[in-house]
Structures are given as structure tokens and as C-alpha cells.
């Protein structure tokens, strides 16, 4: 909860300083690659969350009929 309070108290100047530091650390060419990886990770997470919400009947079976492990 404390993290959320601290995060909400960031002013635009603070955010600008953080972004400038990231640009200096990673460079202009590396940041789009990092964001692309972050975006694909979020997309995979959302897809996995949607699959977990489906009822058991709609999920593809991992085992074939009659097969036991």
C-alpha cells in the first residue's frame, strides 16, 4: 500500500527525470526493444488469464481419452 501512495505522489518533473535516466542507461535503440518485450509479456499474461476463466468443458484436454499418467 505504501508503494501505491509513493507512486501517486510522483509529479511530471519526477517522471521526466526517471525517463531521462532510463534513456541515458539503455540508449535510444534499446528502449523500443524493452517495451516490445514488455508488451508481449503483458499480452501473454492476459491470454493466460482469459484461458483460466473458461469453463473446464471448453478447455482443450491435455490427455487423450483412456490415457493415464
mmCIF file of C-alpha atoms in Angstrom, residues 47-65:
data_model
loop_
_atom_site.group_PDB
_atom_site.id
_atom_site.type_symbol
_atom_site.label_atom_id
_atom_site.label_comp_id
_atom_site.label_asym_id
_atom_site.label_seq_id
_atom_site.Cartn_x
_atom_site.Cartn_y
_atom_site.Cartn_z
ATOM 1 C CA UNK A 47 -4.290 -14.540 -22.774
ATOM 2 C CA UNK A 48 -3.405 -16.937 -19.941
ATOM 3 C CA UNK A 49 -5.846 -15.166 -17.629
ATOM 4 C CA UNK A 50 -8.614 -15.468 -20.218
ATOM 5 C CA UNK A 51 -7.904 -19.201 -20.627
ATOM 6 C CA UNK A 52 -8.191 -19.710 -16.863
ATOM 7 C CA UNK A 53 -11.629 -18.076 -16.857
ATOM 8 C CA UNK A 54 -13.060 -20.539 -19.407
ATOM 9 C CA UNK A 55 -15.134 -23.421 -18.015
ATOM 10 C CA UNK A 56 -13.442 -26.825 -17.864
ATOM 11 C CA UNK A 57 -15.523 -28.188 -20.775
ATOM 12 C CA UNK A 58 -14.188 -25.566 -23.190
ATOM 13 C CA UNK A 59 -10.516 -26.063 -22.319
ATOM 14 C CA UNK A 60 -8.609 -28.414 -24.608
ATOM 15 C CA UNK A 61 -7.874 -31.723 -22.930
ATOM 16 C CA UNK A 62 -4.242 -32.375 -22.069
ATOM 17 C CA UNK A 63 -4.754 -36.135 -22.032
ATOM 18 C CA UNK A 64 -6.205 -38.360 -24.707
ATOM 19 C CA UNK A 65 -9.259 -40.453 -23.783
#
